[in-house]
Short mmCIF file of C-alpha atoms and ligand atoms in Angstrom, two decimals:
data_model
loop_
_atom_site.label_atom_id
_atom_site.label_comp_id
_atom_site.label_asym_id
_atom_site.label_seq_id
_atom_site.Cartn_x
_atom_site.Cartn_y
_atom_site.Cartn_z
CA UNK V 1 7.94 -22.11 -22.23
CA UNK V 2 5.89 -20.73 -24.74
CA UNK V 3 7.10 -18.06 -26.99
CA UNK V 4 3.53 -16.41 -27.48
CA UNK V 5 3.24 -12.99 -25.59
CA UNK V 6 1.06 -11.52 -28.03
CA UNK V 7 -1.69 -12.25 -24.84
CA UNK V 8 -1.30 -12.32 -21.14
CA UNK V 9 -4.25 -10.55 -20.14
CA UNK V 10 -3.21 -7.21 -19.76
CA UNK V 11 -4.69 -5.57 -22.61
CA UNK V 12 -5.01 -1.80 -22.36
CA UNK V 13 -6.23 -1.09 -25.25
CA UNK V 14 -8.91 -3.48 -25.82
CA UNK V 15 -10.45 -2.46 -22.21
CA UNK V 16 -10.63 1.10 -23.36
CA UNK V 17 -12.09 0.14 -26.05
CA UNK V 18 -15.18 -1.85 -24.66
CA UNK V 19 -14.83 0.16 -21.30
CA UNK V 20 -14.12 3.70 -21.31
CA UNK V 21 -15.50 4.29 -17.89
CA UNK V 22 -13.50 2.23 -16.16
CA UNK V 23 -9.82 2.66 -18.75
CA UNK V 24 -10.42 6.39 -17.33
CA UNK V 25 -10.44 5.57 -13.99
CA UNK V 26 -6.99 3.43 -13.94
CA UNK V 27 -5.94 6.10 -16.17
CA UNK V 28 -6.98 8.97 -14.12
CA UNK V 29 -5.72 7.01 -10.78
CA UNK V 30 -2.20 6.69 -12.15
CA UNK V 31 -2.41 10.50 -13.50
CA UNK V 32 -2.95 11.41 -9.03
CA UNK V 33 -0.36 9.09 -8.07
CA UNK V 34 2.05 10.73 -10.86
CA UNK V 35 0.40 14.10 -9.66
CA UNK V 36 1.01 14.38 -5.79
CA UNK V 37 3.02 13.25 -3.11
CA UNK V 38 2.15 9.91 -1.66
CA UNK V 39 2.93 9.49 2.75
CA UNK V 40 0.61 6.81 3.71
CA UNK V 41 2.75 4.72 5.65
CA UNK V 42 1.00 1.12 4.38
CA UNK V 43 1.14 1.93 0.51
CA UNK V 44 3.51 1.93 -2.02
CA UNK V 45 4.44 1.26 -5.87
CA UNK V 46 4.88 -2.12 -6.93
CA UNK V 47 6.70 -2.53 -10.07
CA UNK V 48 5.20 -2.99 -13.90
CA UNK V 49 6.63 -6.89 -13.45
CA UNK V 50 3.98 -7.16 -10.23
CA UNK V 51 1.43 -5.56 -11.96
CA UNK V 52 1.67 -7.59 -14.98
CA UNK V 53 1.70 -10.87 -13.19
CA UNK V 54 -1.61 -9.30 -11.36
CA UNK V 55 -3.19 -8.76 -14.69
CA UNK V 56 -2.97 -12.52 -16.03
CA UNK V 57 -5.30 -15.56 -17.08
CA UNK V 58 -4.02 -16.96 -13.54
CA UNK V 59 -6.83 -15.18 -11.93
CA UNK V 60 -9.41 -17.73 -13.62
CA UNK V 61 -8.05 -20.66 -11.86
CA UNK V 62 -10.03 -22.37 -8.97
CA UNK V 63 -6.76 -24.20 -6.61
CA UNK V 64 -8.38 -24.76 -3.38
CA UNK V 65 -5.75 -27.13 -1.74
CA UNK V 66 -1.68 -26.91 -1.83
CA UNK V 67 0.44 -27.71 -4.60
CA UNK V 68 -0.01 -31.35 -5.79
CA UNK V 69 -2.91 -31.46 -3.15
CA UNK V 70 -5.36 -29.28 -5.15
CA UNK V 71 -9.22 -29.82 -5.14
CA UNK V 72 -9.27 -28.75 -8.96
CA UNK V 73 -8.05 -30.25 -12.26
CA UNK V 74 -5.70 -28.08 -14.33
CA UNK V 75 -3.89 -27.21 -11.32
CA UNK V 76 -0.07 -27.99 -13.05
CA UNK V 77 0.85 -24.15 -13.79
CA UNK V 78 -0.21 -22.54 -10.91
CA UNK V 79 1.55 -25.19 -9.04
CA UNK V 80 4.67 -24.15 -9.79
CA UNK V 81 3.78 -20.76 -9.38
CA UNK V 82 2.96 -21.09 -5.71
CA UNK V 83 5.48 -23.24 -5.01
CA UNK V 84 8.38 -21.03 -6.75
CA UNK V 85 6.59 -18.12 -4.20
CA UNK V 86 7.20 -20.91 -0.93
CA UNK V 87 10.70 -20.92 -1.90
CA UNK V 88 11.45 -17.53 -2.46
CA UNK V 89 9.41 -16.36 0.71
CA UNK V 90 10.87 -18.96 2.67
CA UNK V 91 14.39 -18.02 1.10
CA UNK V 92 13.75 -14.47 2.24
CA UNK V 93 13.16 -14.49 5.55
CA UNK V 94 15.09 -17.57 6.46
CA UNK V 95 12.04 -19.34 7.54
CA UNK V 96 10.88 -22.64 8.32
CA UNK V 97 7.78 -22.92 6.38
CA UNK V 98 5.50 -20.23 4.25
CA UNK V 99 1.65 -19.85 3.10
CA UNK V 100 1.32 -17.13 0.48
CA UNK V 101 -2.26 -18.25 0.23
CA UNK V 102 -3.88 -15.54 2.59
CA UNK V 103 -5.49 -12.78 0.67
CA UNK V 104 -4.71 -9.79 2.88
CA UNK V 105 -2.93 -9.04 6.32
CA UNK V 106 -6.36 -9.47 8.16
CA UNK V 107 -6.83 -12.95 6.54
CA UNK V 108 -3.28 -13.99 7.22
CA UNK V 109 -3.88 -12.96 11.03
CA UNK V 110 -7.75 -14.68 10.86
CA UNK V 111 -5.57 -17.79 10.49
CA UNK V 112 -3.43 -17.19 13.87
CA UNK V 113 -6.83 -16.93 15.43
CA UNK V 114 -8.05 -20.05 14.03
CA UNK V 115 -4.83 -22.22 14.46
CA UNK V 116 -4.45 -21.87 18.13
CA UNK V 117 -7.53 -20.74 19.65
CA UNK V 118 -11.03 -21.22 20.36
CA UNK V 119 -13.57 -18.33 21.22
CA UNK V 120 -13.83 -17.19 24.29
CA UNK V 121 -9.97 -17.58 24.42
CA UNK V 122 -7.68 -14.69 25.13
CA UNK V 123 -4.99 -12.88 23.72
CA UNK V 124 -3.00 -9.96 24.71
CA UNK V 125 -1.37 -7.45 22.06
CA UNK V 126 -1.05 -3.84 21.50
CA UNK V 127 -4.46 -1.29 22.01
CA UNK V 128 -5.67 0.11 18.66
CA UNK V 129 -5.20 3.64 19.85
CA UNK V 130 -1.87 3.26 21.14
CA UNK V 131 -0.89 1.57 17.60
CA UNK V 132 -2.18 -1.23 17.60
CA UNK V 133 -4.73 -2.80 14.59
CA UNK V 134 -8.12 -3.58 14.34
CA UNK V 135 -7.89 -7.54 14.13
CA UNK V 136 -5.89 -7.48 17.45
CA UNK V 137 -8.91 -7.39 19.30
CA UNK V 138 -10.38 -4.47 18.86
CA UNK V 139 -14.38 -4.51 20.09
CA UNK V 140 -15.63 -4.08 16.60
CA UNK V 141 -14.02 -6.84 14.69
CA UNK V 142 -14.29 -10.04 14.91
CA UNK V 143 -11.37 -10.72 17.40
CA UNK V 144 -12.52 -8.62 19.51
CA UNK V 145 -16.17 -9.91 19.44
CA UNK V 146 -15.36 -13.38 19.49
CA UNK V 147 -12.02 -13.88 21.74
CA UNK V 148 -11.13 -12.11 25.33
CA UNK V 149 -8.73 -9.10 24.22
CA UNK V 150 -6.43 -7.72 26.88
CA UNK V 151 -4.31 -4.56 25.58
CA UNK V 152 -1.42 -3.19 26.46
CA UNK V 153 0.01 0.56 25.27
CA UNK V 154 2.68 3.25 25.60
CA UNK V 155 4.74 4.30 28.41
CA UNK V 156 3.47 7.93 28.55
CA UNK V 157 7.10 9.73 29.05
CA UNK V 158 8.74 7.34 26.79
CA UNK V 159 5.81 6.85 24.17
CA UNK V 160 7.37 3.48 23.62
CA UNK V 161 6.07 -0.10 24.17
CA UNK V 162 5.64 -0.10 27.89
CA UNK V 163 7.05 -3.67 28.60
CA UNK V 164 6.23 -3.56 32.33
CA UNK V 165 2.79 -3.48 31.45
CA UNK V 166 3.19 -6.19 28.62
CA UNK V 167 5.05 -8.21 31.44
CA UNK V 168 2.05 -7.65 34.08
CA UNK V 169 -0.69 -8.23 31.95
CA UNK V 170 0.91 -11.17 30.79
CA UNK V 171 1.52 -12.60 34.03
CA UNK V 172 -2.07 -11.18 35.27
CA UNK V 173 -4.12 -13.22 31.62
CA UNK V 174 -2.12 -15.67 31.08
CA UNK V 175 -2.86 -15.83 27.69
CA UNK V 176 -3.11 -18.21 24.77
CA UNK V 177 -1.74 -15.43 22.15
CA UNK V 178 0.66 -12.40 22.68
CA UNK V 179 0.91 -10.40 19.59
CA UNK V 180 3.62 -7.92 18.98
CA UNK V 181 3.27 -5.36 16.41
CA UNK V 182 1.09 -2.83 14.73
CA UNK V 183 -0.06 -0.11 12.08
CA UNK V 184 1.19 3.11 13.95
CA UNK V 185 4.96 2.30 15.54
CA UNK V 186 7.18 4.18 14.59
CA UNK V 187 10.44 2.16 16.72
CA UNK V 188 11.74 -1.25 16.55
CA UNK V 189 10.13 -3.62 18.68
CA UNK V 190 12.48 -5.89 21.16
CA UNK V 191 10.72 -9.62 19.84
CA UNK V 192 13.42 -11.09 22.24
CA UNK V 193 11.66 -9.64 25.38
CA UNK V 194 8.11 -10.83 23.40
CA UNK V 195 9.79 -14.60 23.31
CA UNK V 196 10.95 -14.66 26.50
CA UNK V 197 7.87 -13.57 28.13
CA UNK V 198 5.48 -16.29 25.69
CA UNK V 199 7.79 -18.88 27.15
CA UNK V 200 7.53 -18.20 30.43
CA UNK V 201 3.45 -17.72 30.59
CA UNK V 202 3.45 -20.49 27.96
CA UNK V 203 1.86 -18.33 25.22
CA UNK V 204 2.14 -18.87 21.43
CA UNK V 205 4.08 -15.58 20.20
CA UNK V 206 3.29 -13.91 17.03
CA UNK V 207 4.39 -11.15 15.25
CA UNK V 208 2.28 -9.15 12.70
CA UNK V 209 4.63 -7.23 10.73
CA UNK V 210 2.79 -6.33 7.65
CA UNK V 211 3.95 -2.93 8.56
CA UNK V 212 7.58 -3.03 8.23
CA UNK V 213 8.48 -6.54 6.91
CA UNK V 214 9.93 -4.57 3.92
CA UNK V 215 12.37 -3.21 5.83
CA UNK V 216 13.19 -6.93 7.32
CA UNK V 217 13.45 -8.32 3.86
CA UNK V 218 15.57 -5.70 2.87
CA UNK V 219 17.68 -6.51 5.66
CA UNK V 220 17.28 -2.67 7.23
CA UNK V 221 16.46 -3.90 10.98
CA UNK V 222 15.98 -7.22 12.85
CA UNK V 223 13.62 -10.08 11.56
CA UNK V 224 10.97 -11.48 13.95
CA UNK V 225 11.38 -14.58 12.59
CA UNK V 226 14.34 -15.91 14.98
CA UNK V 227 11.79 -15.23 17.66
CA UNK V 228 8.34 -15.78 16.86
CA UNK V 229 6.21 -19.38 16.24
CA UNK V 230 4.20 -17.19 13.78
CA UNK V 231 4.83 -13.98 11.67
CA UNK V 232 1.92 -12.24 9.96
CA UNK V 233 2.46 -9.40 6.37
CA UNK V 234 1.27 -7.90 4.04
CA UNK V 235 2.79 -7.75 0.78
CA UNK V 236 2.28 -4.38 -0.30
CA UNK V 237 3.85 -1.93 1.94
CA UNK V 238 7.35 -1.31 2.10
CA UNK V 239 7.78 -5.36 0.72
CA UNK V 240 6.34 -2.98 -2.67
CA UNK V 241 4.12 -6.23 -4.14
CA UNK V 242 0.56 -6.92 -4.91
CA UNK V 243 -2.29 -5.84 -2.57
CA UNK V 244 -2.15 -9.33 -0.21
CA UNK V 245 -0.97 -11.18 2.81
CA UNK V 246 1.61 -13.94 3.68
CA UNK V 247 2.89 -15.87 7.11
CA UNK V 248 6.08 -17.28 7.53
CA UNK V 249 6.21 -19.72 10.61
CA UNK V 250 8.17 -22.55 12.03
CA UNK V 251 7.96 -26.48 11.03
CA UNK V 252 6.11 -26.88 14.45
CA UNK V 253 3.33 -25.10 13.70
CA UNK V 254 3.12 -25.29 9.39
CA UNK V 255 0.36 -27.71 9.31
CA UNK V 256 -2.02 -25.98 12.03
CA UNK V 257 -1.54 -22.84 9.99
CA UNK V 258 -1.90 -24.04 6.70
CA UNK V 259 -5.22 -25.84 7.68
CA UNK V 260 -6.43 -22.25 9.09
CA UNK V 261 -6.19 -20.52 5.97
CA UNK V 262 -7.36 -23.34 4.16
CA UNK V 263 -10.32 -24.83 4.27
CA UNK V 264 -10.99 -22.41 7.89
CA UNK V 265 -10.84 -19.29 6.85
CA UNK V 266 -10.49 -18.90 3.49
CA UNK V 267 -11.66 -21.09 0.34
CA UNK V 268 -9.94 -20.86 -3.24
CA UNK V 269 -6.69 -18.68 -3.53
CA UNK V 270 -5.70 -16.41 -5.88
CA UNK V 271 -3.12 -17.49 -8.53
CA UNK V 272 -3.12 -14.18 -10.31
CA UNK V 273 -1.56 -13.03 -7.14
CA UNK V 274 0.40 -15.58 -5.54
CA UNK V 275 2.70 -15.50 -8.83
CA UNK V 276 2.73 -11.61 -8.07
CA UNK V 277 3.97 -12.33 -4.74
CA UNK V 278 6.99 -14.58 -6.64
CA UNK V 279 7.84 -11.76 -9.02
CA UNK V 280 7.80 -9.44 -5.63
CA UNK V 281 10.43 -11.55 -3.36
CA UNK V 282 12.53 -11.77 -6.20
CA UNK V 283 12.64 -8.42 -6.44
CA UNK V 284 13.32 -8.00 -2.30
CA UNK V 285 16.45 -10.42 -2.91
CA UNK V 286 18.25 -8.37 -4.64
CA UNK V 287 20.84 -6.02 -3.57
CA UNK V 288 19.09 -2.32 -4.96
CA UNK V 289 15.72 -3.49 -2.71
CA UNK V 290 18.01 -3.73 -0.25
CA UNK V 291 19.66 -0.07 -0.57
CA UNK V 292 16.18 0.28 -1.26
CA UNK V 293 15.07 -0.41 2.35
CA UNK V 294 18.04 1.24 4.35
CA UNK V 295 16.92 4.61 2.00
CA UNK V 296 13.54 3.87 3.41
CA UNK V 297 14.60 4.79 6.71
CA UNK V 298 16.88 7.40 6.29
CA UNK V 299 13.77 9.43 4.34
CA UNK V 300 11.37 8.45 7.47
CA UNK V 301 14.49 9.71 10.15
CA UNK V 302 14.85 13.25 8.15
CA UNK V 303 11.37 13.62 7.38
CA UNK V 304 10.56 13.13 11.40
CA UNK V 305 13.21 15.63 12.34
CA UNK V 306 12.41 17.93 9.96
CA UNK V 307 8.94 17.90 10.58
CA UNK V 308 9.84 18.21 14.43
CA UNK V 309 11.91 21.51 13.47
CA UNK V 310 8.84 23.42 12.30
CA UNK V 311 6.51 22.14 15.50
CA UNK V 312 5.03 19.17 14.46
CA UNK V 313 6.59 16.76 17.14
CA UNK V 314 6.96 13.35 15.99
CA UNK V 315 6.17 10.56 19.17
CA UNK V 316 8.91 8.73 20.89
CA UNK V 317 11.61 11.73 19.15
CA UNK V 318 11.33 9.91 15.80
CA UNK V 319 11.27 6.97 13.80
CA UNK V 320 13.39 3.94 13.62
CA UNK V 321 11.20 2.45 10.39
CA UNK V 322 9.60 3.55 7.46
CA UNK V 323 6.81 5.79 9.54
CA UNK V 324 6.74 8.37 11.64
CA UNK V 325 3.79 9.41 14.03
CA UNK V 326 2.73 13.56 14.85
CA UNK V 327 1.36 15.45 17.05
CA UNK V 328 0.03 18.22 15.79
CA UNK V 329 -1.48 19.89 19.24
CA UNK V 330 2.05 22.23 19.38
CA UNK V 331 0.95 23.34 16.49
CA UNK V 332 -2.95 24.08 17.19
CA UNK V 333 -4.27 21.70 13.86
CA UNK V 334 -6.50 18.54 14.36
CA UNK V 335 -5.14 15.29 12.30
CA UNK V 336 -8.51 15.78 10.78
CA UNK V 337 -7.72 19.73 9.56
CA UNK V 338 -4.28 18.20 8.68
CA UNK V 339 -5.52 15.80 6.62
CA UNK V 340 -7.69 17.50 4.11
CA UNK V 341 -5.18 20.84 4.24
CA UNK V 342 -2.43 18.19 2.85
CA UNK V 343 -4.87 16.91 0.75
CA UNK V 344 -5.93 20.38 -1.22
CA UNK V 345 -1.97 20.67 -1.56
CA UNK V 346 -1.47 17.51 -3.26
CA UNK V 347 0.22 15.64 0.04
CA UNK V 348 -1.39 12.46 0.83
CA UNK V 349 -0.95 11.52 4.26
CA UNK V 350 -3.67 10.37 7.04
CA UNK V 351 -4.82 11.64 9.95
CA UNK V 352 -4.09 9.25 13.32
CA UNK V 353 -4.38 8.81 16.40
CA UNK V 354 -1.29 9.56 18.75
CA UNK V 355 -0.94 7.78 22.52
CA UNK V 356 -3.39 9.63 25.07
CA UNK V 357 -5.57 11.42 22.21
CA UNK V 358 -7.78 13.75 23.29
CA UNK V 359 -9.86 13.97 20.45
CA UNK V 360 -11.87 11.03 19.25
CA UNK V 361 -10.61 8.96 16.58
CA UNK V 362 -12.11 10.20 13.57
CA UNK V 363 -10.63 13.65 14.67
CA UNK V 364 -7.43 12.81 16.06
CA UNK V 365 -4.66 15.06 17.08
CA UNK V 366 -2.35 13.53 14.67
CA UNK V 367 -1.02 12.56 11.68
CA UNK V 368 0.90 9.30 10.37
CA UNK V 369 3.63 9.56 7.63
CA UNK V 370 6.05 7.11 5.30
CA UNK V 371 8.44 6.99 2.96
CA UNK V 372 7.80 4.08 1.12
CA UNK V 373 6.63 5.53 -2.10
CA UNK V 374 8.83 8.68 -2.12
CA UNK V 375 11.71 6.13 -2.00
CA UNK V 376 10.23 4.03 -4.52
CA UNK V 377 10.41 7.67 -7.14
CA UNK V 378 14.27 8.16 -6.20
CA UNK V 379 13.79 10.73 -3.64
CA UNK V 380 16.69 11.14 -0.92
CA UNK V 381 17.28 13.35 2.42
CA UNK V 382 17.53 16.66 0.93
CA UNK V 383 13.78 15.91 -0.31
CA UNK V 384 12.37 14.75 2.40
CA UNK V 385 13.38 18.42 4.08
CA UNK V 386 11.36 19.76 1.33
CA UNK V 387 8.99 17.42 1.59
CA UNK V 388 8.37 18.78 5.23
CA UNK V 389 8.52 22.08 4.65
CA UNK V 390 5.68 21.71 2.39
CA UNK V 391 3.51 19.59 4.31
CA UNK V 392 4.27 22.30 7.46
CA UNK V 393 2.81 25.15 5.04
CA UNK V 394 -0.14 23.30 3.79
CA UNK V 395 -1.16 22.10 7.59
CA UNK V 396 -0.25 25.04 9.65
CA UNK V 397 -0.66 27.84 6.78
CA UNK V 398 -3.14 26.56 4.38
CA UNK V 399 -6.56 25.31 3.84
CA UNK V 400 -9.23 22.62 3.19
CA UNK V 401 -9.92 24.73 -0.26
CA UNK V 402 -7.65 23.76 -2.85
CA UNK V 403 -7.99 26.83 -4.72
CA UNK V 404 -6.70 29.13 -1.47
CA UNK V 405 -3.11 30.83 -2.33
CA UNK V 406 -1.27 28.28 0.13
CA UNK V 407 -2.61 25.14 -1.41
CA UNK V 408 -2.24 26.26 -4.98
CA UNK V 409 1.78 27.53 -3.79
CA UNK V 410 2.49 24.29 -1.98
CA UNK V 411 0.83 22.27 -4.84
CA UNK V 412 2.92 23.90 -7.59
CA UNK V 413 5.74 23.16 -5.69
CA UNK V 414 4.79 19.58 -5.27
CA UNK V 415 3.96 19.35 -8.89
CA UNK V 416 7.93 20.40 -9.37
CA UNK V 417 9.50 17.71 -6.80
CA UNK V 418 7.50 15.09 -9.00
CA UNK V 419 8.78 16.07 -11.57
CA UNK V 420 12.26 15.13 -10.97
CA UNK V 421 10.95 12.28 -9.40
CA UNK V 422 8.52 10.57 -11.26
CA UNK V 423 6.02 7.86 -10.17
CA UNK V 424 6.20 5.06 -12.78
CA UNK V 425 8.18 6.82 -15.22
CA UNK V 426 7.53 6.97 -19.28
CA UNK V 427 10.19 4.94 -20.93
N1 LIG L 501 -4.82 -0.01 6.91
C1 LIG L 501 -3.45 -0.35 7.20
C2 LIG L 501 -2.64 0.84 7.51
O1 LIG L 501 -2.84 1.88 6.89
O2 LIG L 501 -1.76 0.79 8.34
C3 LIG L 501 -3.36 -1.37 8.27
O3 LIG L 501 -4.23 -2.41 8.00
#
């Protein structure tokens, strides 16, 4: 190896140097995530090793192909760094085959689409509004416009996966695809029911978990992967590494998959990040990820509850993940009031959706929540009752104006909590 680290790429100084406009910006963006409290479910903080790895001289490298069958000369490095990321990822979630080659969660699930079926074809798998995501064939993406979507939701009582339904419509469509999994759902999903019910219509089943794969790889709940032909992330959710996307599927169905993400839907990969991905399952093997990952979910349990205590109900009676989803109609707020009160206190959450929503969907009568990031800066239990009695004042008490009394109490005392627990602390 060589011994000269005097350049990798990431050069902070020379970029503020020639480019003060855009040093301030990563500057100033690293200032609000140090400055407020971070609850969007899907994001996190991936580690200075991840970022470094990000900000490398493996970004210039053209490697359409797979290792040792690239389309590209000068291929030999970033060989080994994918195929050290197939090991580890295949390691991790005791899978049959990996392709950390797909460049988000939308890409890696463009590639279940193009591996086993042909437009017009149709798939069943959870309704955007009930939790769903927008690549499972929602009307204004391209799954939706180019394949038959049938959805299923939520019992109503129950707010849970209604399986009958799944079972019926299954039955009913008969369909090519049944996808379990989503961006809003909050409890664990029963994959065994999912493979049971592919078998017997004959369906290929796959899993998207970008959501809460984290929590798999830290061993927290029960992996997919037993279950499914095909298994869908993201990598930078709870999992905590670069912005990108990853399947894990079995032998059966490796070289279908890899031929949809490359040459179908996607063209040359990105090194810079594939080698990110390595540093980031090395970092989910270890045990403190995986202490890590259980915290994860105690945080998203208390911060449900205590939310619940002061009105704002959380769906299903909590959270068996990393998210929990509320609905703020007890309480008289829209998600979209909740949303930008929050915000003027220095809470970032979002507003969403909850099952049977009244209000339309840039409204919404609800907002979504996780503890990913608050885990990440050290914070246990006793902050995450804090943490909701803060976000209960800013929603129910306080204001879209960031200099009303409310916002500027609640943001002091956010300013305090991050304090103790800083984002990306100074050495
Ligand atoms: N946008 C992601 C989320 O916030 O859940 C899903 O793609």
């Amino acid at each position: 190896m060589s011994t000269d680290q005097t350049f990798y790429g990431s050069d902070f100084g020379a970029l503020s140097s020639f480019d003060p406009d855009i040093a301030g910006v990563l500057l100033s963006e690293l200032d609000r995530i140090r400055g407020g409290l971070q609850l969007i479910a899907s994001e996190n903080m991936s580690s200075p090793e991840v970022l470094t790895a990000l900000g490398s001289t493996l970004s210039n490298k053209y490697a359409e192909g797979y290792p040792g069958r690239r389309y590209y000369g000068g291929c030999s490095e970033v060989d080994k760094a994918e195929q050290i990321a197939l090991e580890r990822c295949t390691a991790l979630f005791d899978a049959e085959h990996a392709n950390v080659q797909p460049h988000s969660g939308a890409s890696a699930n463009q590639a279940v689409y193009g591996a086993f079926m042909k437009p017009g074809e149709t798939i069943l798998a959870m309704s955007l509004p009930h939790g769903g995501h927008l690549t499972h064939g929602s009307k204004v993406s391209f799954s939706g416009k180019w394949f038959n979507a049938v959805h299923y939701g939520v019992d109503k009582e129950t707010e849970n996966i209604d399986y009958d339904q799944v079972t019926a419509l299954a039955r009913e469509h008969r369909p090519k695809v049944i996808c379990a999994g989503g961006s809003a759902i909050p409890r664990l999903i029963d994959f065994e029911f999912f493979r049971n019910l592919a078998d017997e219509v004959g369906a290929i089943f796959w899993v998207d978990a970008a959501h809460f794969i984290g929590l798999v790889a830290g061993r927290a709940i029960p992996s997919p992967v037993p279950w499914a032909d095909v298994v869908t992330f993201t990598t930078h959710k709870v999992l905590r590494g670069p912005r990108s996307g990853a399947l894990v599927c079995t032998a059966e169905h490796a070289a279908a998959l890899d031929k949809a993400v490359f040459p179908m839907m996607q063209g040359g990969p990105q090194m810079h990040t594939i080698a990110a991905k390595a540093v980031n399952f090395k970092e989910c093997a270890t045990p403190e990820y995986a202490a890590y990952a259980t915290q994860v979910i105690a945080n998203a349990r208390q911060l449900a509850t205590s939310l619940g205590e002061h009105g704002i109900r959380p769906t299903t009676g909590g959270t068996d993940t990393h998210l929990s989803l509320h609905d703020l109609q007890g309480v008289g707020v829209t998600g979209a009031d909740a949303e930008v009160r929050a915000d003027a206190a220095g809470i970032v959450l979002n507003k969403n959706a909850i099952p049977f929503d009244p209000q339309k969907p840039n409204v919404a009568s609800g907002i979504r929540v996780g503890t990913p990031c608050v885990t990440t800066q050290g914070m246990g239990t006793s902050e995450m009752v804090t943490i909701a009695d803060l976000i209960a004042t800013a929603v129910i008490k306080g204001d879209a104006d960031p200099g009303h009394a409310v916002s500027q109490q609640v943001r002091a005392e956010v300013s305090e909590l991050v304090t103790r627990f800083p984002a990306y602390p100074r050495p």
